[in-house]
Amino acid sequence: MAAKKLRRTQLSQEMCERLSRYQITTCQDFLCLSLLELMKVTGQSYYEVQKLLCKVSRACAPKMQTAYEMKLRKSVNPSSAFLSTTLHSLDRVLHGGVPCGSLTEITSPPGCGKTQFCIMLSVLATLPVSMGGLDGAVIYIDTESAFSAERLIEIAANRFPTYYDSDEKLLGMTRSIHLYRELTCCSVLKRIMSLEEEIILKKVKLIIIDSVASVVRKEFDTKLQGNLAERSNFLTRGASVLKYLAEEFSIPVILTNQITTSLSSGPGVRADLVSPADDLSLSE
Amino acid sequence: MQREVGTLPLAPALRARLAAAGFQTAQELLDTGPCGLSKEIGISREEALEALQVVRQECHGDAARTAGGSGTTRKCTALELLEEEQTQGFIITFCSALDNILGGGVQLTKITEICGAPGVGKTQLCMQLAVDVQIPECFGGVAGEAVFIDTEGSFMVDRVVDIAAACVQHCHLIAEAQQEEDHQKALETFSLENILSHIYYFRCRDYTELLAQVYLLPEFLSEHSKVRLVVIDGIAFPFRHDFEDLSLRTRLLNGLAQQLIIIANDHRAAVVLTNQMTTRIGQSQSTLVPALGESWGHAATVRLIFHWDNSQRLATLYKSPSQKESTIAYHITSHGFRDVQPPAVTASTEGTELNPRKRPRTEEEKQ
């Protein structure tokens, strides 16, 4: 929406040409200028410029919905609101399961079972809707090379022996899980940006990123100056794209995180609280 | 009338021509008339007439201002302000401790900023306020509508349904206890459907959409004149990434703050913003401070900081022109934002069970 060209708003042709001479071609460029700058650039009076601002704003502002309309839309399709984890107490606490349309973060110290949980959710997502699944493909972005295809088949065959009773069914399931191995922050971000088309093409219903923390902690040493800003920049960009994908396609997005020690401020250095890494930047 | 031509809000090219032709004050322009002006400067008669109308409007506004009448600038005595403030309503938060330290609740015509770490309850308070602003006047509310601008996608309709249902039930209990006519009448319109229909929701994906929406807000508020609350949930999120030019960010944020102040004053609405926390690395330690920098701290009139103390949530009033700085504890329950100890006369349901949807601090799974 921000990159919408001014040509496609209600502005006149000559105005757009005049603005492009000052390198103002998108709505974003236009709205970042102050009123005085706009007057200079467009050559219009104060009141005219305010009207132009309203025109451009209308072209890229979001649509209004009332909370009531949102509720009605949700209640029309209740079964697709959650992906049940098949762990009954967890489902109860989560009010149904992993929610579709938002990001869910799974954190634990190493060895607790995050990757196993992700593999199990991949199996669940490929099941048909009648069995509690999402009947779709899965995109699995693996940064730690921890994904094991054999384990995947083992879980599927043992958990749902009646459904996955033949080799072809198992192979069919594995064909719908798309694994991407990314080892740097840059490649992870590029992959996230390219997901939109993949989701439509492959009918993806679940995105898993295992794990965000490992690439970030490898590349950004927070003790160095400037790294903290770059790290939070990378995380918020990734987060906003993932949120957009989750909301747009109404699918769950699962991220795994690692545990670090948060050192309390004060005399001496004590390992006090244990909190998820990237807590403050990614989790909004 | 003696206003200089260079200060008039005309197009820059026109101003340049007028200066070149030797015009210095607005009075000279008005004396020349449209035909004379068009001949001297070389513009069409219609353009000259338009320019003169702008000049006349400006001068009229100036004259009204100097005469002390009601112009665009408001002039009043402190006594009038005091009377106005005393009759003004507050938006209650249902947590009486928080209402007390705020001096009654969230004030109209002021900007209130809520800062806090993730998961501490900022969005919960915003959703609670979006419901509470609609409480009818006979129950102590302001009977207004709410605009909710969401930049992070953390607005959950189901949660608002829970909060609204609890609020309606609370009002029903008060009405039963007091048995007054207007209470019953007000309750007819104060239903779940009505509450949800009067929360206007906008989802802004990046800062351009946020800027555009704030430019369009005055028009929207003129059409929906009953709006008394504007919530921007997550003013920091769109501005924290993709900004190499920090001075542009500061300029945009200041412009945003000014527009919000104008909106708050003109439409008698409360503006509530939520902000994130960031780490400031000092020499030997790092502290958590509100994001968006020092200059943003001047934008809000009232600043609340939400934080944790072990497993208890605390709210600190950090900046306020009229109230003392203090800290209170609060709870998030399935009914919404509440006190830690529920008051003696209360609804039949307990209010202190932890919301099953809200994760406790030890478990690290979150929506």
XYZ file of C-alpha atoms in Angstrom:
651
model
C 0.000 0.000 0.000
C 2.824 2.370 0.778
C 4.498 1.766 -2.533
C 1.346 2.630 -4.425
C 2.216 4.903 -7.288
C 0.675 8.355 -7.280
C -0.502 7.751 -10.824
C -3.102 5.370 -9.456
C -4.545 7.807 -6.932
C -7.023 10.544 -7.709
C -4.302 13.061 -8.551
C -4.295 14.639 -12.002
C -1.803 13.565 -14.645
C 0.095 16.859 -14.733
C 0.401 16.900 -10.957
C 1.944 13.407 -11.015
C 4.395 14.456 -13.711
C 5.362 17.548 -11.790
C 5.918 15.527 -8.624
C 7.977 12.900 -10.417
C 10.417 15.622 -11.389
C 11.172 15.898 -7.655
C 11.446 12.104 -7.334
C 8.089 11.839 -5.591
C 6.390 8.877 -7.227
C 4.796 6.829 -4.453
C 2.273 7.590 -1.721
C 5.005 7.054 0.835
C 7.172 9.838 -0.626
C 4.189 12.183 -0.740
C 3.032 11.613 2.832
C 6.525 11.984 4.290
C 6.737 15.617 3.289
C 5.559 18.490 5.442
C 2.872 20.894 4.265
C 5.332 23.648 3.385
C 7.450 21.285 1.330
C 4.345 20.072 -0.450
C 3.333 23.637 -1.250
C 6.720 24.278 -2.768
C 6.728 21.080 -4.760
C 3.166 21.235 -6.074
C 2.950 24.981 -6.424
C -0.493 25.034 -4.835
C -1.978 27.075 -2.031
C -2.266 25.815 1.544
C -5.893 24.738 1.288
C -5.358 23.037 -2.053
C -2.461 21.063 -0.631
C -4.610 19.872 2.244
C -7.173 18.599 -0.249
C -4.422 16.790 -2.170
C -3.230 15.197 1.062
C -6.715 13.881 1.723
C -6.908 12.441 -1.800
C -3.595 10.616 -1.475
C -4.430 9.452 2.070
C -7.718 8.033 0.890
C -5.851 6.010 -1.720
C -3.660 4.215 0.788
C -5.591 4.279 4.065
C -6.975 0.970 5.345
C -10.652 0.118 5.172
C -12.802 0.535 8.225
C -14.526 -2.437 9.820
C -16.538 -2.476 12.982
C -15.732 -5.063 15.632
C -19.199 -6.497 15.039
C -18.467 -7.224 11.373
C -15.228 -8.916 12.386
C -17.054 -11.120 14.875
C -19.700 -12.088 12.292
C -17.047 -13.008 9.795
C -15.285 -15.203 12.318
C -18.441 -16.949 13.453
C -19.290 -17.915 9.875
C -16.293 -20.249 9.773
C -15.498 -21.418 13.309
C -13.682 -24.661 12.571
C -10.895 -23.000 10.668
C -9.920 -20.741 13.538
C -7.491 -23.132 15.237
C -5.132 -25.980 14.526
C -5.665 -28.457 17.322
C -2.425 -29.768 18.792
C -4.142 -33.037 19.906
C -2.755 -32.476 23.408
C -6.001 -31.922 25.216
C -4.776 -29.889 28.158
C -2.720 -27.668 25.865
C -5.690 -27.168 23.570
C -7.840 -26.237 26.531
C -5.363 -23.660 27.755
C -5.031 -22.220 24.257
C -8.812 -22.100 23.834
C -8.807 -24.493 20.894
C -5.256 -24.880 19.689
C -2.695 -22.916 17.716
C -4.620 -19.916 16.366
C -4.832 -19.262 12.652
C -4.008 -15.772 11.523
C -1.412 -14.933 14.144
C 2.134 -15.759 15.185
C 2.817 -18.294 17.896
C 6.179 -18.571 19.588
C 7.517 -21.731 21.218
C 10.431 -21.342 23.593
C 12.392 -23.720 25.741
C 15.911 -24.645 26.769
C 17.648 -27.040 24.373
C 16.429 -30.605 24.259
C 12.891 -30.014 25.499
C 11.176 -30.939 22.280
C 10.567 -27.818 20.196
C 11.633 -29.441 16.920
C 9.645 -32.578 17.731
C 6.605 -30.440 18.393
C 7.088 -28.675 15.071
C 7.426 -31.968 13.213
C 4.232 -33.237 14.838
C 2.362 -30.077 13.884
C 3.534 -30.524 10.299
C 1.961 -33.969 10.261
C -1.246 -32.611 11.775
C -1.505 -29.860 9.223
C -1.470 -32.288 6.322
C -4.363 -34.313 7.728
C -7.825 -33.707 6.273
C -10.135 -31.303 8.054
C -12.365 -34.121 9.270
C -9.493 -35.457 11.351
C -8.658 -32.063 12.831
C -6.031 -31.016 10.317
C -5.829 -28.209 7.812
C -5.563 -30.316 4.643
C -2.753 -28.309 3.180
C 0.963 -28.089 2.597
C 3.547 -26.964 5.114
C 6.519 -24.661 4.666
C 9.307 -25.537 7.084
C 12.239 -23.158 7.294
C 15.022 -24.944 9.114
C 18.038 -22.976 10.319
C 19.583 -25.600 12.560
C 19.425 -28.586 10.199
C 17.438 -30.391 12.865
C 14.594 -31.643 10.694
C 14.590 -35.393 10.163
C 12.391 -36.869 7.447
C 12.604 -40.322 8.979
C 11.301 -39.018 12.249
C 8.459 -37.368 10.355
C 7.399 -40.676 8.824
C 7.800 -42.444 12.140
C 5.482 -39.981 13.871
C 2.896 -40.148 11.089
C 2.877 -43.942 10.889
C 2.666 -44.467 14.646
C 0.246 -41.683 15.467
C -2.278 -42.283 12.734
C -1.804 -45.908 11.703
C -5.323 -46.197 10.318
C -4.959 -43.194 8.048
C -1.362 -43.645 6.958
C -1.727 -47.324 6.304
C 0.092 -47.432 3.001
C 3.435 -46.212 1.774
C 1.874 -44.042 -0.919
C -0.119 -42.097 1.643
C 3.048 -41.497 3.652
C 4.955 -40.400 0.586
C 2.072 -38.146 -0.407
C 2.256 -36.531 2.987
C 5.994 -35.979 2.745
C 5.567 -34.393 -0.671
C 3.433 -31.671 0.840
C 6.002 -30.622 3.428
C 8.421 -28.159 1.822
C 11.710 -27.841 3.644
C 14.046 -24.875 3.197
C 17.461 -24.831 4.807
C 18.576 -21.265 5.459
C 21.724 -20.535 7.389
C 22.035 -16.753 7.495
C 19.738 -13.919 8.589
C 19.820 -12.454 5.112
C 18.684 -15.661 3.453
C 15.967 -16.193 6.063
C 14.601 -12.731 5.383
C 14.735 -13.265 1.627
C 12.918 -16.542 2.005
C 10.203 -14.943 4.169
C 9.711 -12.220 1.546
C 9.268 -14.800 -1.200
C 6.696 -16.848 0.702
C 3.602 -15.054 -0.558
C 3.673 -16.659 -3.998
C 4.653 -20.072 -2.639
C 1.687 -20.065 -0.301
C -0.745 -19.498 -3.147
C 0.995 -21.907 -5.510
C 1.388 -24.822 -3.128
C -1.770 -24.227 -1.055
C 0.215 -23.887 2.132
C -1.663 -23.945 5.432
C 1.148 -23.767 7.985
C 4.488 -21.976 8.199
C 7.130 -23.084 10.674
C 10.423 -21.307 11.294
C 12.801 -23.344 13.430
C 14.483 -21.336 14.830
C 14.785 -17.608 14.556
C 17.077 -17.276 17.520
C 19.886 -19.428 16.212
C 20.627 -17.302 13.126
C 20.183 -14.060 15.012
C 22.470 -15.007 17.858
C 25.099 -16.322 15.461
C 25.302 -13.094 13.533
C 24.535 -10.300 15.965
C 26.719 -9.867 18.994
C 24.720 -7.466 21.139
C 27.774 -6.253 22.991
C 28.984 -4.487 19.875
C 27.663 -1.009 19.209
C 25.046 -0.710 16.523
C 24.325 -4.407 16.372
C 21.327 -4.107 18.629
C 19.635 -1.692 16.241
C 20.395 -3.825 13.214
C 19.161 -6.926 14.975
C 15.870 -5.359 15.972
C 15.533 -3.982 12.446
C 15.871 -7.471 10.975
C 13.464 -8.973 13.513
C 10.743 -6.367 13.111
C 10.906 -6.568 9.322
C 10.597 -10.323 9.436
C 7.821 -10.103 12.013
C 5.753 -7.628 10.015
C 5.958 -9.723 6.833
C 5.027 -12.877 8.737
C 2.104 -11.122 10.416
C 0.890 -9.934 7.044
C 1.078 -13.475 5.641
C -0.643 -14.980 8.670
C -3.505 -12.483 8.552
C -3.903 -12.404 4.797
C -4.117 -16.168 4.358
C -5.540 -16.961 7.833
C -2.890 -19.563 8.519
C -0.906 -20.236 11.692
C 2.754 -19.247 11.795
C 4.978 -20.931 14.350
C 8.377 -19.633 15.425
C 10.757 -21.277 17.842
C 13.045 -19.370 20.114
C 15.869 -20.149 22.495
C 16.372 -19.359 26.137
C 19.039 -16.998 27.349
C 19.928 -15.633 30.721
C 18.947 -12.064 31.410
C 21.490 -10.516 33.685
C 20.074 -8.231 36.331
C 21.535 -4.779 36.589
C 23.349 -4.131 39.808
C 26.638 -4.822 41.511
C 28.202 -7.971 40.224
C 26.855 -10.155 37.476
C 24.325 -12.781 38.476
C 22.389 -15.040 36.151
C 18.934 -14.179 37.365
C 15.880 -14.532 35.212
C 15.650 -16.880 32.325
C 13.831 -15.198 29.501
C 13.355 -15.923 25.821
C 15.969 -14.373 23.611
C 14.557 -11.636 21.355
C 11.704 -11.249 23.842
C 11.543 -7.539 23.501
C 11.896 -7.192 19.785
C 10.003 -9.962 18.119
C 7.185 -10.811 20.375
C 4.794 -7.916 19.748
C -4.854 44.399 7.068
C -1.202 45.304 7.209
C -0.257 41.673 6.824
C 2.653 41.059 4.512
C 2.020 39.296 1.230
C 4.725 36.716 1.899
C 2.804 35.305 4.866
C -0.430 34.621 3.010
C -1.256 30.971 2.201
C -1.141 31.417 -1.550
C 0.684 29.280 -4.085
C 4.427 29.969 -4.035
C 4.555 30.937 -7.699
C 1.799 33.493 -7.183
C 3.544 34.924 -4.155
C 6.765 35.262 -6.107
C 4.925 37.208 -8.833
C 3.238 39.496 -6.331
C 6.576 40.234 -4.689
C 8.132 40.949 -8.079
C 5.267 43.327 -8.914
C 5.970 45.225 -5.720
C 2.940 44.352 -3.583
C 3.794 44.397 0.103
C 0.655 44.253 2.240
C -2.660 42.483 1.965
C -4.516 45.799 1.979
C -2.827 46.797 -1.287
C -4.076 43.600 -2.918
C -7.633 44.162 -1.768
C -7.574 47.756 -2.975
C -6.384 46.758 -6.458
C -9.322 44.472 -7.173
C -9.352 41.357 -9.362
C -9.187 43.007 -12.769
C -6.323 45.298 -11.847
C -4.463 42.414 -10.239
C -4.876 40.150 -13.249
C -3.564 42.861 -15.568
C -0.558 43.710 -13.409
C 0.643 40.197 -12.700
C -0.512 38.489 -15.844
C -2.890 35.900 -14.414
C -6.466 35.242 -15.392
C -9.330 37.123 -13.685
C -10.656 33.953 -12.093
C -7.307 33.169 -10.506
C -7.048 36.734 -9.255
C -10.508 36.497 -7.711
C -9.644 33.225 -5.984
C -6.479 34.737 -4.559
C -8.388 37.752 -3.264
C -10.966 35.535 -1.586
C -8.188 33.670 0.214
C -6.693 36.990 1.317
C -10.037 38.241 2.546
C -10.649 35.054 4.535
C -7.253 35.283 6.161
C -7.643 38.915 7.104
C -11.086 38.296 8.496
C -9.675 35.519 10.630
C -6.875 37.814 11.801
C -9.270 40.595 12.719
C -11.464 38.231 14.694
C -8.451 37.000 16.588
C -7.127 40.423 17.529
C -10.605 41.558 18.585
C -10.705 38.703 21.054
C -13.696 36.987 19.493
C -14.027 33.273 18.874
C -11.608 32.493 16.087
C -9.545 29.410 15.493
C -7.478 30.195 18.594
C -9.274 29.772 21.851
C -8.923 32.312 24.577
C -10.495 31.789 27.960
C -9.821 32.364 31.612
C -8.578 29.683 33.977
C -11.955 29.768 35.752
C -13.734 28.783 32.545
C -11.204 25.995 32.039
C -11.785 24.770 35.602
C -15.536 24.612 35.065
C -14.989 22.780 31.779
C -12.645 20.255 33.340
C -14.982 19.554 36.234
C -17.893 18.692 33.972
C -15.735 16.617 31.694
C -16.089 12.916 31.917
C -13.398 10.333 32.382
C -13.168 6.954 30.739
C -12.947 4.476 33.586
C -10.704 1.457 33.354
C -12.606 -0.826 35.789
C -9.475 -0.988 37.928
C -10.231 1.495 40.691
C -6.608 1.791 41.792
C -5.593 2.832 38.281
C -8.515 5.243 38.025
C -7.467 6.794 41.319
C -3.891 7.484 40.337
C -5.094 8.911 37.030
C -7.452 11.239 38.842
C -10.688 9.555 37.763
C -9.737 7.654 34.638
C -8.435 8.372 31.177
C -9.049 12.063 30.510
C -10.732 13.386 27.394
C -8.868 15.935 25.232
C -5.527 14.578 26.438
C -3.040 12.130 24.982
C -2.268 9.189 27.253
C 0.645 6.923 26.447
C 0.993 3.400 27.780
C 4.479 1.872 27.631
C 5.416 -1.625 28.595
C 7.207 -4.839 27.758
C 5.412 -7.373 25.573
C 2.662 -9.322 27.269
C 2.135 -6.977 30.186
C -1.376 -5.866 29.266
C -1.261 -2.770 27.044
C -3.585 -4.119 24.367
C -5.865 -5.524 27.070
C -6.248 -2.064 28.580
C -6.913 -0.584 25.133
C -9.660 -3.105 24.445
C -11.109 -2.472 27.918
C -11.168 1.277 27.242
C -12.794 0.770 23.837
C -15.667 -0.956 25.685
C -15.721 1.391 28.693
C -16.030 4.545 26.596
C -19.480 3.323 25.548
C -20.889 3.033 29.081
C -24.026 5.206 29.287
C -23.855 8.444 31.253
C -26.201 7.287 33.990
C -23.672 4.612 34.941
C -20.807 7.097 35.053
C -19.481 6.746 31.526
C -19.183 9.140 28.610
C -21.487 7.304 26.172
C -19.132 7.610 23.240
C -17.799 5.446 20.433
C -14.254 4.243 19.818
C -11.777 4.210 16.947
C -9.169 1.451 17.187
C -6.130 1.758 14.938
C -4.122 -1.456 15.074
C -0.584 -1.636 13.713
C 0.494 -4.925 15.279
C -2.468 -7.187 14.637
C -3.002 -7.918 18.321
C -6.705 -7.031 18.404
C -8.725 -10.149 19.198
C -12.464 -9.853 18.651
C -13.250 -12.781 20.930
C -11.473 -11.068 23.779
C -13.459 -7.870 23.213
C -16.627 -9.977 23.304
C -15.609 -11.334 26.725
C -14.785 -7.888 28.076
C -17.980 -6.357 26.705
C -20.122 -9.159 28.130
C -18.592 -8.647 31.578
C -19.171 -4.895 31.348
C -22.832 -5.313 30.370
C -23.343 -7.750 33.229
C -21.756 -5.310 35.668
C -24.138 -2.558 34.522
C -27.108 -4.876 34.835
C -26.170 -5.580 38.451
C -25.895 -1.883 39.235
C -29.280 -1.272 37.621
C -30.887 -4.030 39.681
C -29.370 -2.684 42.872
C -30.509 0.886 42.259
C -33.784 0.407 40.385
C -33.945 3.687 38.511
C -35.875 4.507 35.331
C -33.112 5.865 33.154
C -30.873 2.932 34.044
C -33.333 0.505 32.498
C -33.706 2.638 29.396
C -29.959 2.985 28.946
C -29.505 -0.760 29.270
C -31.733 -1.348 26.273
C -29.193 0.244 23.963
C -26.145 -1.012 25.858
C -25.992 -4.503 24.408
C -23.145 -6.637 23.111
C -24.095 -6.019 19.480
C -24.215 -2.281 19.934
C -20.890 -2.160 21.708
C -19.167 -4.110 18.959
C -20.777 -2.053 16.203
C -19.425 1.148 17.691
C -15.783 0.081 17.731
C -14.334 1.256 14.406
C -11.304 -0.828 13.555
C -8.480 0.078 11.156
C -5.549 -2.223 10.459
C -2.473 -0.252 9.345
C 0.350 -2.358 7.987
C 3.104 0.254 7.825
C 3.788 3.840 8.745
C 2.473 5.230 5.453
C -0.958 3.740 6.095
C -0.806 5.061 9.652
C 0.028 8.577 8.442
C -2.712 8.405 5.827
C -5.260 7.241 8.392
C -4.382 10.024 10.831
C -4.751 12.604 8.020
C -8.228 11.236 7.334
C -9.240 11.029 11.010
C -10.629 14.569 11.367
C -13.036 13.921 8.505
C -14.039 10.564 9.988
C -14.581 12.092 13.417
C -16.740 14.849 11.955
C -18.956 12.212 10.398
C -19.034 10.068 13.543
C -19.366 12.836 16.095
C -19.950 10.493 19.018
C -16.412 9.118 18.971
C -14.745 9.897 22.300
C -11.740 7.609 22.142
C -9.008 7.067 19.575
C -6.660 4.179 20.325
C -3.489 3.650 18.355
C -2.204 0.253 19.450
C 1.446 0.109 18.647
C 2.643 3.514 17.556
C 6.227 2.286 17.834
C 6.030 -0.853 15.712
C 5.825 0.695 12.212
C 8.521 3.236 13.052
C 11.110 0.843 14.400
C 12.282 -0.748 11.219
C 13.235 0.427 7.740
C 14.217 3.867 8.970
C 17.778 4.764 8.148
C 17.005 8.453 8.394
C 16.241 9.032 12.060
C 15.600 12.730 11.567
C 12.782 11.904 9.157
C 11.353 9.584 11.784
C 11.473 12.300 14.438
C 9.815 14.769 12.069
C 7.025 12.347 11.149
C 6.409 11.441 14.781
C 6.258 15.080 15.830
C 3.822 15.831 13.025
C 1.734 12.872 14.114
C 1.760 14.060 17.722
C 0.600 17.544 16.709
C -2.234 16.203 14.604
C -3.362 13.954 17.439
C -3.384 16.881 19.879
C -5.537 18.869 17.449
C -7.901 15.904 17.044
C -8.116 15.397 20.820
C -8.993 19.051 21.399
C -11.341 19.685 18.498
C -13.430 16.566 18.965
C -13.210 16.288 22.767
C -11.782 12.795 22.458
C -9.197 10.928 24.488
C -6.224 9.641 22.519
C -4.500 6.542 23.877
C -1.221 5.324 22.375
C 0.770 2.224 23.233
C 4.509 2.178 22.998
C 7.134 -0.523 23.217
C 10.155 -0.649 25.476
C 13.695 -0.694 24.234
C 17.014 -1.331 25.902
C 19.290 1.585 26.480
C 22.852 0.364 26.902
C 24.635 2.414 29.514
C 28.246 2.148 30.614
C 27.855 -0.685 33.074
C 24.221 -1.661 32.806
C 21.301 -1.590 30.474
C 17.886 -0.210 31.331
C 14.493 -0.481 29.756
C 13.161 2.790 28.466
C 10.175 3.660 26.287
C 10.960 3.385 22.591
C 11.012 6.120 19.929
C 13.507 8.329 21.665
C 13.585 11.288 23.985
C 11.722 13.733 21.784
C 8.691 11.477 21.607
C 8.415 11.710 25.381
C 7.066 15.230 24.995
C 4.184 14.165 22.810
C 2.023 12.544 25.438
C 0.445 14.461 28.292
C 0.088 11.464 30.573
C 2.490 8.532 30.543
C 1.886 5.165 32.155
C 4.524 2.480 32.340
C 3.438 -1.121 32.830
C 5.994 -3.570 34.180
C 6.422 -6.807 36.056
C 7.595 -7.396 39.593
C 8.127 -11.170 39.769
C 4.669 -12.294 38.796
C 2.686 -9.209 39.758
C 1.803 -6.640 37.124
C 2.374 -3.052 38.143
C 1.418 0.254 36.586
C 3.425 3.396 37.284
C 2.177 6.873 36.527
C 5.348 8.293 35.082
C 4.271 11.664 33.763
C 1.176 13.663 34.555
C 0.447 17.390 34.863
C -1.914 17.029 37.761
C -1.398 13.730 39.565
C 1.367 12.426 41.760
C 3.782 9.770 40.537
C 2.729 6.423 42.020
C 2.601 2.706 41.347
C -0.302 0.312 41.708
C -0.875 -3.346 41.021
C -3.498 -4.670 38.633
C -4.803 -7.948 37.292
C -5.920 -9.193 33.918
C -8.846 -11.561 34.375
C -11.223 -13.238 32.004
C -13.476 -10.214 32.455
C -10.760 -7.781 31.518
C -8.711 -5.229 33.408
C -9.353 -5.379 37.139
C -8.015 -4.543 40.595
C -5.890 -6.995 42.488
C -8.388 -7.242 45.363
C -11.953 -7.041 44.086
C -14.070 -4.581 46.136
C -16.530 -5.936 48.715
C -19.734 -5.358 46.714
C -19.051 -7.307 43.609
C -20.608 -9.463 40.930
C -21.423 -13.047 41.738
C -18.511 -14.387 39.689
C -14.996 -14.115 41.068
C -12.854 -11.700 39.250
C -9.414 -12.896 40.224
C -8.980 -16.107 38.310
C -6.303 -15.813 35.766
C -7.570 -15.674 32.229
C -6.995 -19.118 30.712
C -6.144 -17.551 27.371
C -3.477 -15.359 28.889
C -0.291 -17.230 29.506
C 1.171 -17.131 33.020
C 4.701 -15.856 33.188
C 6.305 -19.283 33.685
C 4.858 -20.852 30.575
C 6.330 -19.424 27.443
C 3.675 -20.058 24.876
C 1.904 -17.071 23.542
C -0.617 -16.114 20.876
